[in-house]
Short mmCIF file of C-alpha atoms in Angstrom, two decimals:
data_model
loop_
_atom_site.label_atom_id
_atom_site.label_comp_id
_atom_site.label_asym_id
_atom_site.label_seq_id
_atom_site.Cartn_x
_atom_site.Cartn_y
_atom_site.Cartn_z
CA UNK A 1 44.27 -5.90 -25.77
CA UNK A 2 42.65 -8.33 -28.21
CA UNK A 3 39.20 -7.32 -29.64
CA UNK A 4 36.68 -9.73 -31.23
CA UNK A 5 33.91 -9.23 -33.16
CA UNK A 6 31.41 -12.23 -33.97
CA UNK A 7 28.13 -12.24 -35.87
CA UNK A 8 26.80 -15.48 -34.46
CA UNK A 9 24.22 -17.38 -36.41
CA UNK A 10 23.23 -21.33 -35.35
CA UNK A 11 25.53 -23.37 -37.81
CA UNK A 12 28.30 -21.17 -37.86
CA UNK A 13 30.01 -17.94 -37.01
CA UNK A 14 31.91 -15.13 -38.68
CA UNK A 15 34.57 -13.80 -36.68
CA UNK A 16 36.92 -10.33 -36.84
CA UNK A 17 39.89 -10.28 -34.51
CA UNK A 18 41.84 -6.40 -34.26
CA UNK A 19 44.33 -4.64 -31.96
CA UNK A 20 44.15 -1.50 -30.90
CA UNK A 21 47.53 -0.93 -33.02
CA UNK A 22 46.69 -2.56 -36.32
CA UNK A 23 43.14 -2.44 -36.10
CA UNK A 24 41.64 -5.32 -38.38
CA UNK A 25 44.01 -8.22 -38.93
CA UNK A 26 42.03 -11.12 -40.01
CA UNK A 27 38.24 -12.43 -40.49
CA UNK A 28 37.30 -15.66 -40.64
CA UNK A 29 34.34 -18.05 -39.91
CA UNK A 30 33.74 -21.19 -37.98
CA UNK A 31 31.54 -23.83 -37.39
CA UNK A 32 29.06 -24.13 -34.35
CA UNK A 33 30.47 -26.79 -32.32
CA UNK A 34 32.95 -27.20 -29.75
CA UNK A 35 35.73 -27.55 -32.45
CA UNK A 36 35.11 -24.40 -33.64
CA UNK A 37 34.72 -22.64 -30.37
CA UNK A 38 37.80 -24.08 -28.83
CA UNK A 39 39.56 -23.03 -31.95
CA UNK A 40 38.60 -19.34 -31.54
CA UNK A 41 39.82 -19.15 -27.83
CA UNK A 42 42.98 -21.17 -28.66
CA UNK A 43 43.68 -18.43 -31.18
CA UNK A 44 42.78 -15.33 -29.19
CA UNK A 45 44.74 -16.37 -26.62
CA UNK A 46 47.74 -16.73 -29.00
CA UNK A 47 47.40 -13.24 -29.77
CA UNK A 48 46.42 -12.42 -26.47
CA UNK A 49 47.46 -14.45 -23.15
CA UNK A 50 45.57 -12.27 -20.64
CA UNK A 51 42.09 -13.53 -20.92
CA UNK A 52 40.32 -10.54 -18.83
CA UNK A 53 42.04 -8.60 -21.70
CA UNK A 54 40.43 -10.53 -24.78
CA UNK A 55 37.00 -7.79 -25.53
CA UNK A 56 34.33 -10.13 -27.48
CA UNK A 57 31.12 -7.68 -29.01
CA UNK A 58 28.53 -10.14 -29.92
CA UNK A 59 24.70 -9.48 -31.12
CA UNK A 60 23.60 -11.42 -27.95
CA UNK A 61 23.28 -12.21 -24.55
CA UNK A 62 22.16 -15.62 -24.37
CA UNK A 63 23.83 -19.37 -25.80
CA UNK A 64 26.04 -21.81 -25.61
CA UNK A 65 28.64 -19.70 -27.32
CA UNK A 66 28.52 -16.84 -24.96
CA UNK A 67 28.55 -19.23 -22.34
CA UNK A 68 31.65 -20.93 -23.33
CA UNK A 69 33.33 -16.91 -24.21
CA UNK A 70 32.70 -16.28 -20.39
CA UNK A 71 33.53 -19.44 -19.10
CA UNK A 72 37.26 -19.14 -20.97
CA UNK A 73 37.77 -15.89 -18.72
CA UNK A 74 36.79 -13.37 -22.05
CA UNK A 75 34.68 -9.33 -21.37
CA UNK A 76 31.88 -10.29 -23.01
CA UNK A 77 30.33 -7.11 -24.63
CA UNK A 78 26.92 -7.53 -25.87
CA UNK A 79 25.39 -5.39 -27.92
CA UNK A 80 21.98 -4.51 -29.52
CA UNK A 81 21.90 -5.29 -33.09
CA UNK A 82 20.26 -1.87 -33.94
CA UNK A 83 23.88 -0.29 -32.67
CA UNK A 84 25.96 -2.45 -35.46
CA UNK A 85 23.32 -1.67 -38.28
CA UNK A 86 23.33 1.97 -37.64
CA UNK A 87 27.12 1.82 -38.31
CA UNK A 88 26.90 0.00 -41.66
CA UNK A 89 26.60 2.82 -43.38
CA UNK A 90 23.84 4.72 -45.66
CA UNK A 91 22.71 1.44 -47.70
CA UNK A 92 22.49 -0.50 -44.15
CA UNK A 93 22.68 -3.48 -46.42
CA UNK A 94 23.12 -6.49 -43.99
CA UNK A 95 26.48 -8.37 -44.47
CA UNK A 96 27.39 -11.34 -41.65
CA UNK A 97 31.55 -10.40 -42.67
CA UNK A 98 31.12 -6.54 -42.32
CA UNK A 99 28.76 -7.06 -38.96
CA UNK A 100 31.57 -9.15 -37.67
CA UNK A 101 34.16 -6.15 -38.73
CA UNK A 102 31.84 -3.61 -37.13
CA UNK A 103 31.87 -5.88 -33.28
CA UNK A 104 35.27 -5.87 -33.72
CA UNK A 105 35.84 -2.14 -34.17
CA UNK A 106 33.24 -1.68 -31.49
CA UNK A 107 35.38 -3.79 -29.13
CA UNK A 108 38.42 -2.01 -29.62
CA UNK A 109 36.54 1.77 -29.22
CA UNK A 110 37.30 2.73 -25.42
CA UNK A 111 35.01 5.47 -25.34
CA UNK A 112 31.86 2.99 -26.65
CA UNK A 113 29.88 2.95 -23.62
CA UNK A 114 29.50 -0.97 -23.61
CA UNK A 115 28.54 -2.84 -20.09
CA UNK A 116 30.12 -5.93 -19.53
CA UNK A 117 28.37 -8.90 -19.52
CA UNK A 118 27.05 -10.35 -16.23
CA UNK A 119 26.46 -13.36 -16.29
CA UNK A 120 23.51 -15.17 -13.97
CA UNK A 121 24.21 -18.00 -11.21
CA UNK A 122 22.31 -21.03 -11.29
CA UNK A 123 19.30 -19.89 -9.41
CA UNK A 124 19.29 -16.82 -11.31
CA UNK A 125 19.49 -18.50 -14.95
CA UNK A 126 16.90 -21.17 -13.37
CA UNK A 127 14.29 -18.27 -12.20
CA UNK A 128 15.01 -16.09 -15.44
CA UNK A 129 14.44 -19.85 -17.82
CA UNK A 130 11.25 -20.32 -16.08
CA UNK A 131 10.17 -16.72 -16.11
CA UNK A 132 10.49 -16.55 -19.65
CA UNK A 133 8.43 -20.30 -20.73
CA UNK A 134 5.95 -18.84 -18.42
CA UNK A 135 5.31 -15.77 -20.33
CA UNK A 136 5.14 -17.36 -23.52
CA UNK A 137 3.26 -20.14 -22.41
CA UNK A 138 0.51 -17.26 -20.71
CA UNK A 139 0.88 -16.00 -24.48
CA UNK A 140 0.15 -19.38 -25.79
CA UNK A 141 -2.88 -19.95 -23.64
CA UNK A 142 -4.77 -16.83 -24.53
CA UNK A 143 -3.92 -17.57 -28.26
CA UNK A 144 -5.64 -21.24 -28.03
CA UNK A 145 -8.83 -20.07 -25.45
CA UNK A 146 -9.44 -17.41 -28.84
CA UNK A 147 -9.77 -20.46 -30.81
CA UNK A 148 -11.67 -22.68 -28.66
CA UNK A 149 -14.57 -19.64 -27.66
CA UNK A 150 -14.54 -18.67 -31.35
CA UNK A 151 -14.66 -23.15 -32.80
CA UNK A 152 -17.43 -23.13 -29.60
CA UNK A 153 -19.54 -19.97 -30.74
CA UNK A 154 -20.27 -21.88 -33.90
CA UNK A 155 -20.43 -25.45 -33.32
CA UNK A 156 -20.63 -25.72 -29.39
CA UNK A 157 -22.80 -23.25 -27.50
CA UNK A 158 -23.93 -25.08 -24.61
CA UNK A 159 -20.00 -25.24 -23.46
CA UNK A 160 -19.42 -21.79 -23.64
CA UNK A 161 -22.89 -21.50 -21.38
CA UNK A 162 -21.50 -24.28 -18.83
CA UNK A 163 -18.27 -22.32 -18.75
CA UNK A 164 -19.44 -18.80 -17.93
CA UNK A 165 -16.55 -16.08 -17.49
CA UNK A 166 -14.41 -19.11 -17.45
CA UNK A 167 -13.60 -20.84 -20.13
CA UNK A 168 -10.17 -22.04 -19.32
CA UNK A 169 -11.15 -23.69 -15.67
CA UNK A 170 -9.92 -26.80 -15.79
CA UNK A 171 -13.61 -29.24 -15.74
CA UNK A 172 -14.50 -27.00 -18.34
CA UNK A 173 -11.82 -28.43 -20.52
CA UNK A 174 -11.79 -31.81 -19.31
CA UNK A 175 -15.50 -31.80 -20.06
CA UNK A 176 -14.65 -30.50 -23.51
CA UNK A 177 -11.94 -33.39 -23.76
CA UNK A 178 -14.50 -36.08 -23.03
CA UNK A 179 -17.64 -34.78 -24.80
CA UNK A 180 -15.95 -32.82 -27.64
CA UNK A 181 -18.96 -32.35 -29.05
CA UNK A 182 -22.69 -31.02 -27.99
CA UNK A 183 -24.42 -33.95 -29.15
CA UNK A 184 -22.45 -36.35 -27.20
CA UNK A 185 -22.51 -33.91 -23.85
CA UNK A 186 -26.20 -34.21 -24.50
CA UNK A 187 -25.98 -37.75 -24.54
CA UNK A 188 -24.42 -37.85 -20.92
CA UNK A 189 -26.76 -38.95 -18.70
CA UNK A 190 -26.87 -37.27 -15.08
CA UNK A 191 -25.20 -39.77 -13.29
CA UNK A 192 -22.33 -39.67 -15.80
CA UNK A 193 -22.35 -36.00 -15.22
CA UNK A 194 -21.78 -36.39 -11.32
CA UNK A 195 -19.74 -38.91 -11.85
CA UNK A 196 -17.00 -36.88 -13.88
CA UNK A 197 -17.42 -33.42 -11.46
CA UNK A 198 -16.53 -36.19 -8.65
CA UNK A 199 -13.46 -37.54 -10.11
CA UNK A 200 -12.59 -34.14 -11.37
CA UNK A 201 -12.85 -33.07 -7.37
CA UNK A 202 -15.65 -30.59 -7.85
CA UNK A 203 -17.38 -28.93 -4.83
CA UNK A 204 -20.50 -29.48 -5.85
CA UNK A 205 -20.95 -32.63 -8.36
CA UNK A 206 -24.93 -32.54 -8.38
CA UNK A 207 -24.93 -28.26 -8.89
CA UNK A 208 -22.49 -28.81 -11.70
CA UNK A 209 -24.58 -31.69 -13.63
CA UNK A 210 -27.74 -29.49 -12.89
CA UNK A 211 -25.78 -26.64 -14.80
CA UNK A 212 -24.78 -28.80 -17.38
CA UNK A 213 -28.46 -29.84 -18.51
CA UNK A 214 -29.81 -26.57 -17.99
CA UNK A 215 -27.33 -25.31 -20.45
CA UNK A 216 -28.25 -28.29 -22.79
CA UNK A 217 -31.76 -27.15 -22.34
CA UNK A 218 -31.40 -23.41 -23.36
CA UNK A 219 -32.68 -22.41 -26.49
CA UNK A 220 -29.29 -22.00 -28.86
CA UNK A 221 -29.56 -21.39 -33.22
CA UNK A 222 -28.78 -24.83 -34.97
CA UNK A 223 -25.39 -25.20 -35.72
CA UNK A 224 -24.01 -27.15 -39.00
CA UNK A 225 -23.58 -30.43 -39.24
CA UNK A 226 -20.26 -30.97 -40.68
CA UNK A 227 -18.87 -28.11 -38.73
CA UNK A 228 -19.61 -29.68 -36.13
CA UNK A 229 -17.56 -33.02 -37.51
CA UNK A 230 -14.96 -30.72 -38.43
CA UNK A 231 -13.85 -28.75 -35.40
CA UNK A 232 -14.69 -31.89 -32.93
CA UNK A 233 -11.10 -33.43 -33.20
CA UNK A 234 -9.85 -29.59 -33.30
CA UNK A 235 -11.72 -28.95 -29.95
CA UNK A 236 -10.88 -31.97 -28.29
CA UNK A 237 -7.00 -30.82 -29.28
CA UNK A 238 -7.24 -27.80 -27.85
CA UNK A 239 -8.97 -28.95 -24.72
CA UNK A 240 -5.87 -31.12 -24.19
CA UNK A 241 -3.12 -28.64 -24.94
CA UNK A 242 -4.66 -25.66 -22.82
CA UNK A 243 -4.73 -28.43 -19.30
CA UNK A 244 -1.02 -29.34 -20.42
CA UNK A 245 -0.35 -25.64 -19.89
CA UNK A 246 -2.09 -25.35 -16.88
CA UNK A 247 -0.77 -28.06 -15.08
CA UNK A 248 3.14 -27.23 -16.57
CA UNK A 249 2.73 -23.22 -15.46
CA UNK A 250 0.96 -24.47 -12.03
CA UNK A 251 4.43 -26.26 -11.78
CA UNK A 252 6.55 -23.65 -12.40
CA UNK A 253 4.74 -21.03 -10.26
CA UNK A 254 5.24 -23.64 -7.09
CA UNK A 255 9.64 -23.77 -8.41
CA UNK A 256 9.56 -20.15 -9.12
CA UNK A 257 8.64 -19.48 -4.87
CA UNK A 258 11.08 -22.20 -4.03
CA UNK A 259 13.54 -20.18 -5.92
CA UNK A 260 12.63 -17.00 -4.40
CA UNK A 261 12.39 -17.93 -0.97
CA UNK A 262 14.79 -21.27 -0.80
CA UNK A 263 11.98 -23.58 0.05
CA UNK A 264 8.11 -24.92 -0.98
CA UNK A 265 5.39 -23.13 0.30
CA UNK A 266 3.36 -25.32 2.95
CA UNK A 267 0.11 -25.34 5.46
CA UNK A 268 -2.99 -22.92 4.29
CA UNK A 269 -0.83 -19.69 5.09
CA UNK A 270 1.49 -20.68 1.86
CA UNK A 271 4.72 -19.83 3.87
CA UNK A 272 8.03 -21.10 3.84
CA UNK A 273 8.47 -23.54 7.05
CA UNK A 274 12.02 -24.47 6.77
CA UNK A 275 13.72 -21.90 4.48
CA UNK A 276 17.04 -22.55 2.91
CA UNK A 277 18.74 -19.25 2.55
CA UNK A 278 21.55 -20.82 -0.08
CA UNK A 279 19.47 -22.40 -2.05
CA UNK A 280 16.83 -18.78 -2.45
CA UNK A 281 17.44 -16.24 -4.83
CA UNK A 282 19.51 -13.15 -3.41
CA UNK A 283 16.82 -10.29 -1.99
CA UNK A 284 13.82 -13.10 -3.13
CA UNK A 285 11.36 -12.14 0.00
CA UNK A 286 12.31 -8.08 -1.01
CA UNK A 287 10.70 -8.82 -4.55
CA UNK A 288 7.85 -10.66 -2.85
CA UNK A 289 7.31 -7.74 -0.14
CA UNK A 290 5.79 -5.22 -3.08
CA UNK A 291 2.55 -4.99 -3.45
CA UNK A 292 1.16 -6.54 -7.04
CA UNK A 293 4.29 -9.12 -7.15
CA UNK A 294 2.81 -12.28 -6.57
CA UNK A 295 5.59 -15.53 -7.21
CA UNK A 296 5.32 -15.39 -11.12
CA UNK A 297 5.91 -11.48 -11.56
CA UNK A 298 8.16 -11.32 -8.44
CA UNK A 299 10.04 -14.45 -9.93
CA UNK A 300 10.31 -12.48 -13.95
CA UNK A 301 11.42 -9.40 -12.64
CA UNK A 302 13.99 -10.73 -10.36
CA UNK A 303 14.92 -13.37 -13.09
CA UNK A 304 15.78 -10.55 -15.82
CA UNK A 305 17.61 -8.39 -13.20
CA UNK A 306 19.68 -11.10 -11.96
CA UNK A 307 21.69 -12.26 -8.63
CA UNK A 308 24.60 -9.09 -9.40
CA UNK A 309 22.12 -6.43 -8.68
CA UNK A 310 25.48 -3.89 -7.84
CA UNK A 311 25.78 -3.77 -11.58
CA UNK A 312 23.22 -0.99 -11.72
CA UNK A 313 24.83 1.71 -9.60
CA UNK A 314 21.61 4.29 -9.83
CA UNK A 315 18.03 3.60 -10.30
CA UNK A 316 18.21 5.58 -13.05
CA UNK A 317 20.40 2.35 -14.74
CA UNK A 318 17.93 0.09 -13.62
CA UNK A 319 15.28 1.91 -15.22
CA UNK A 320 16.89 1.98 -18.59
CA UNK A 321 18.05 -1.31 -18.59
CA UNK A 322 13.24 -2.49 -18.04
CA UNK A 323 13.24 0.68 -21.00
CA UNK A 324 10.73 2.96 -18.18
CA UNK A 325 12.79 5.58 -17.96
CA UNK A 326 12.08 8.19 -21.20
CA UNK A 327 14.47 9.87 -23.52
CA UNK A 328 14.99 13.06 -24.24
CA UNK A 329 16.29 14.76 -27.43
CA UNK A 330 16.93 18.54 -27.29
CA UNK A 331 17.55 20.72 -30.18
CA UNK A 332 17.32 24.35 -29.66
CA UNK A 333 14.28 25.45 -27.87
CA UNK A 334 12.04 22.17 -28.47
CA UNK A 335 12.44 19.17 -26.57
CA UNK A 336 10.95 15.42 -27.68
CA UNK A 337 10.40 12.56 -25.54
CA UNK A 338 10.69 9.23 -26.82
CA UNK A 339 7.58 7.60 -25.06
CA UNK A 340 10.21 4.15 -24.89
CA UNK A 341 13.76 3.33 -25.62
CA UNK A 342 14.02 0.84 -28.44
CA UNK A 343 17.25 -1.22 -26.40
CA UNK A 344 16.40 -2.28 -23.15
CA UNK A 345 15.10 -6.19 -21.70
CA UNK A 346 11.74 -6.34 -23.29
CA UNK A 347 11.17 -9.28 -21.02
CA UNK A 348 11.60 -7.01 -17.62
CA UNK A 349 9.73 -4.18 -19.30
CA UNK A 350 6.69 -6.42 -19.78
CA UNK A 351 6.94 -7.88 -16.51
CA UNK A 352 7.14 -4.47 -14.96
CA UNK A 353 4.35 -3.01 -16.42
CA UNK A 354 2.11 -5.85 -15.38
CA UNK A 355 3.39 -5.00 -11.79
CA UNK A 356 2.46 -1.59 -12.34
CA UNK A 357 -0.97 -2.63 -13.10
CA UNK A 358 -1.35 -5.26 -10.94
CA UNK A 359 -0.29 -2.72 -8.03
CA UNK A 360 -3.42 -0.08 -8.79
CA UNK A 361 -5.65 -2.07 -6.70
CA UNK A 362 -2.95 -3.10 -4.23
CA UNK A 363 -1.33 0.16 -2.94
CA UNK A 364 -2.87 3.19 -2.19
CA UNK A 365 -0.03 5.85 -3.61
CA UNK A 366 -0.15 3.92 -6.96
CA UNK A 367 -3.62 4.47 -8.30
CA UNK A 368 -3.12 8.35 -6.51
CA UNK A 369 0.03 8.12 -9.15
CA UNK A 370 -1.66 6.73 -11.77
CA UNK A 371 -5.25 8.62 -11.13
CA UNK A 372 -2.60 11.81 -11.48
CA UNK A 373 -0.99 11.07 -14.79
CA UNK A 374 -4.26 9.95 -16.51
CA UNK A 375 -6.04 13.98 -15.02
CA UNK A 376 -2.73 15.47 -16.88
CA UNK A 377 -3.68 13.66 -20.12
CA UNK A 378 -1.42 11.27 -20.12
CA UNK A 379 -2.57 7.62 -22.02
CA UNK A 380 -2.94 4.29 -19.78
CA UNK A 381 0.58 2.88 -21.13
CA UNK A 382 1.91 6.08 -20.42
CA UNK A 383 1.15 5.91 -16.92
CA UNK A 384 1.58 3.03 -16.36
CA UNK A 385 4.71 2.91 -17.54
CA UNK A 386 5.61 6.15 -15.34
CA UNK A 387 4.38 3.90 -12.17
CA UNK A 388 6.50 1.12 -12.85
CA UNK A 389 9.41 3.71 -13.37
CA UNK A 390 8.74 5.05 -10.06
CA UNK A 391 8.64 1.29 -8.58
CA UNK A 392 11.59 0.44 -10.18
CA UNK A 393 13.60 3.40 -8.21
CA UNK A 394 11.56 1.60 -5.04
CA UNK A 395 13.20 -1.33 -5.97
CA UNK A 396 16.58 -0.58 -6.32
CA UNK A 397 16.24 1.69 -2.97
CA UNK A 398 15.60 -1.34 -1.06
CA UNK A 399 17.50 -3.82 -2.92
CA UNK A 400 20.48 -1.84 -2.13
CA UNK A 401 19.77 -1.66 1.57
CA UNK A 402 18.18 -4.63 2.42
CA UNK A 403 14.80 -3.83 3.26
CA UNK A 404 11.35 -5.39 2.96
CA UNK A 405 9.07 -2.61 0.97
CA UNK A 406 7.04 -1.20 3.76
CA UNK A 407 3.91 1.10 2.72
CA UNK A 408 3.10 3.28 5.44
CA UNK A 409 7.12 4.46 5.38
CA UNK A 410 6.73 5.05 1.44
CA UNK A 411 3.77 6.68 1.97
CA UNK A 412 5.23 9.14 5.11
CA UNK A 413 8.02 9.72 2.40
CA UNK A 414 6.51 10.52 -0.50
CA UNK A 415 4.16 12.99 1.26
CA UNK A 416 7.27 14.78 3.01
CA UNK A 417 8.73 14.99 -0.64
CA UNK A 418 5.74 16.69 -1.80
CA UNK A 419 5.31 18.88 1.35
CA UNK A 420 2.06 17.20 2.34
CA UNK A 421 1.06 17.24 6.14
CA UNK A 422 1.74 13.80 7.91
#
């Protein structure tokens, strides 16, 4: 068995390569490239001819690099880097050569409990890529509508009038785009109004220019001149970059239920008329069957776990891996519960605990759970995150059998666990 230890960075590598009889034998860096890559597997499989038998512990779980490790046939082992700097000793002092020495040891350790890498198909990778620019770019968008209520409050009331409890609707910023600035809104004469609901496909193009003028008309306090010069350009910027989102995460929403379900939703219903069961994600219309996954949480959550859902072989593993489950340290009589694990996908854990919320108003049994925890004083992340550890075990219940979730059989369950009457 040849171990490998690599502390990756994004021009270059440093690399430990041990045996289990010699431990150590040589460190040495290379470039990132496909020289340098094709280099390190030509070597470890000099020292080593069996591929499956070549261990790699790496700081990551993602890149080209570990892409090309499991392509050459190599375990990939990856690791969290809080593991390798708790083994660097009492000054923890961070050291790219002595991080590569630690993987290495790690890799030749047979009792580390390390899980081999699994790595995603293409729909899989596809669903988890998407999931993840989604998230950020939900991130994004609350970041920018901050800074265009807070630029409007001072320079632009009448817009933030005309938009209501909805700033980010989509006239509301190509209005902002156009007339960036209150003067020139107020400038707009009805028919111009009309005019630009209509080509914007509004319901009601008259109602909306009515709004529009009535808003104009409403007593506001004066606003400054040259901050209003100032933050025009800024508004009309942001305007622009919050409809790019839209329209890019209204795009993937409609891939991510092609993904799930192996074809685009059609017809008012939104269903699936000609489904292509090889080209949909593995257990896609399970995910969907839960109440409070709609296509973008169904499609993170199924992204993170992945197509190989037999790699978690209890729910319990499942539940570690989204960081619900709690831990537990004993010593002596007293007992302390670590409200969150610091490894675990902090990418599934978000997405599950927006499923947890989403569910309260969705399932019955949920807010009962959640209306539970919250009487025993528990906080609102704390139950929620308790919900979406009891939805995870769901989950993995009927991922491994091959059911759509069903309610009323939960619910007949669960109250037979508790001892409830029927």
């Amino acid at each position: 068995m040849l171990g490998i230890g690599i502390d990756w960075a994004e021009e270059f590598h440093d690399i430990a390569l041990g045996t289990l009889e010699k431990g150590v034998i040589e460190q040495f860096r290379i470039p990132h490239g496909p020289d340098g890559v094709a280099a390190l597997i030509e070597r470890a499989l000099r020292l080593e001819p069996d591929p499956a038998e070549v261990r790699v512990v790496i700081e990551t779980r993602h890149g080209l690099l570990v892409e090309a490790l499991v392509d050459a046939g190599f375990t990939v082992l990856p690791v969290n880097p809080d593991l390798v700097a708790r083994r660097r000793g009492p000054a923890r002092k961070k050291d790219d050569t002595e991080d590569a020495r630690i993987c290495c040891l790690l890799a030749l350790d047979r009792h580390a409990v390390l899980k081999t890498l699994v790595p995603h198909g293409e729909i899989g990778g596809e669903l988890r890529a998407i999931g993840r620019d989604d998230e950020r770019a939900a991130r994004d968008q609350r970041r920018l509508l901050n800074r265009l209520r807070a630029d409007l409050q001072t320079t632009y009331p009448a817009a933030l009038v005309v938009a209501g409890k909805d700033l980010g609707a989509p006239t509301v910023l190509r209005l902002l785009e156009r007339w960036p600035t209150q003067a020139e809104l107020a400038a707009a004469s009805h028919e111009e109004l009309e005019a630009f609901a209509r080509a914007g496909r509004h319901g009601w193009p008259g109602r909306f220019a009515d709004h529009v003028t009535a808003a104009l008309a409403a007593p506001s306090l004066p606003t400054r001149d040259y901050l209003v010069r100032a933050k025009a350009a800024g508004i009309r910027l942001t305007a622009v970059q919050l409809l790019a989102l839209h329209e890019a995460r209204r795009g993937w929403e409609q891939r991510m239920g092609e993904l799930l379900l192996g074809g685009r939703r059609t017809g008012a219903d939104h269903t699936v008329k000609d489904p292509d069961p090889g080209n949909a994600f593995p257990g896609g219309d399970i995910y969907l069957s839960f109440p409070g996954l709609g296509d973008r949480l169904a499609a993170r959550v199924a992204g993170e776990i992945g197509e190989h859902f037999d790699q978690f072989d209890t729910p319990n593993g499942l539940q570690c891996y989204a960081g619900q489950a709690p831990v537990t340290r004993r010593s002596g009589k007293h007992d302390f519960v670590v409200a969150r694990r610091l490894a675990h996908n902090r990418h599934l854990g978000d997405a599950v605990n927006r499923w947890a919320f989403s569910s309260l108003t969705r399932s019955g049994w949920a807010r009962e759970f959640y209306d539970g925890k919250i009487a025993a004083g528990k906080t609102h992340h704390n139950a929620l995150r308790a919900l979406g550890n009891r939805w995870l075990e769901i989950l993995w219940h009927c991922l491994n059998r091959s059911v759509l979730y069903d309610e009323a059989v939960h619910v007949a369950n669960r109250n037979r666990a508790l001892g409830r009457a029927a």
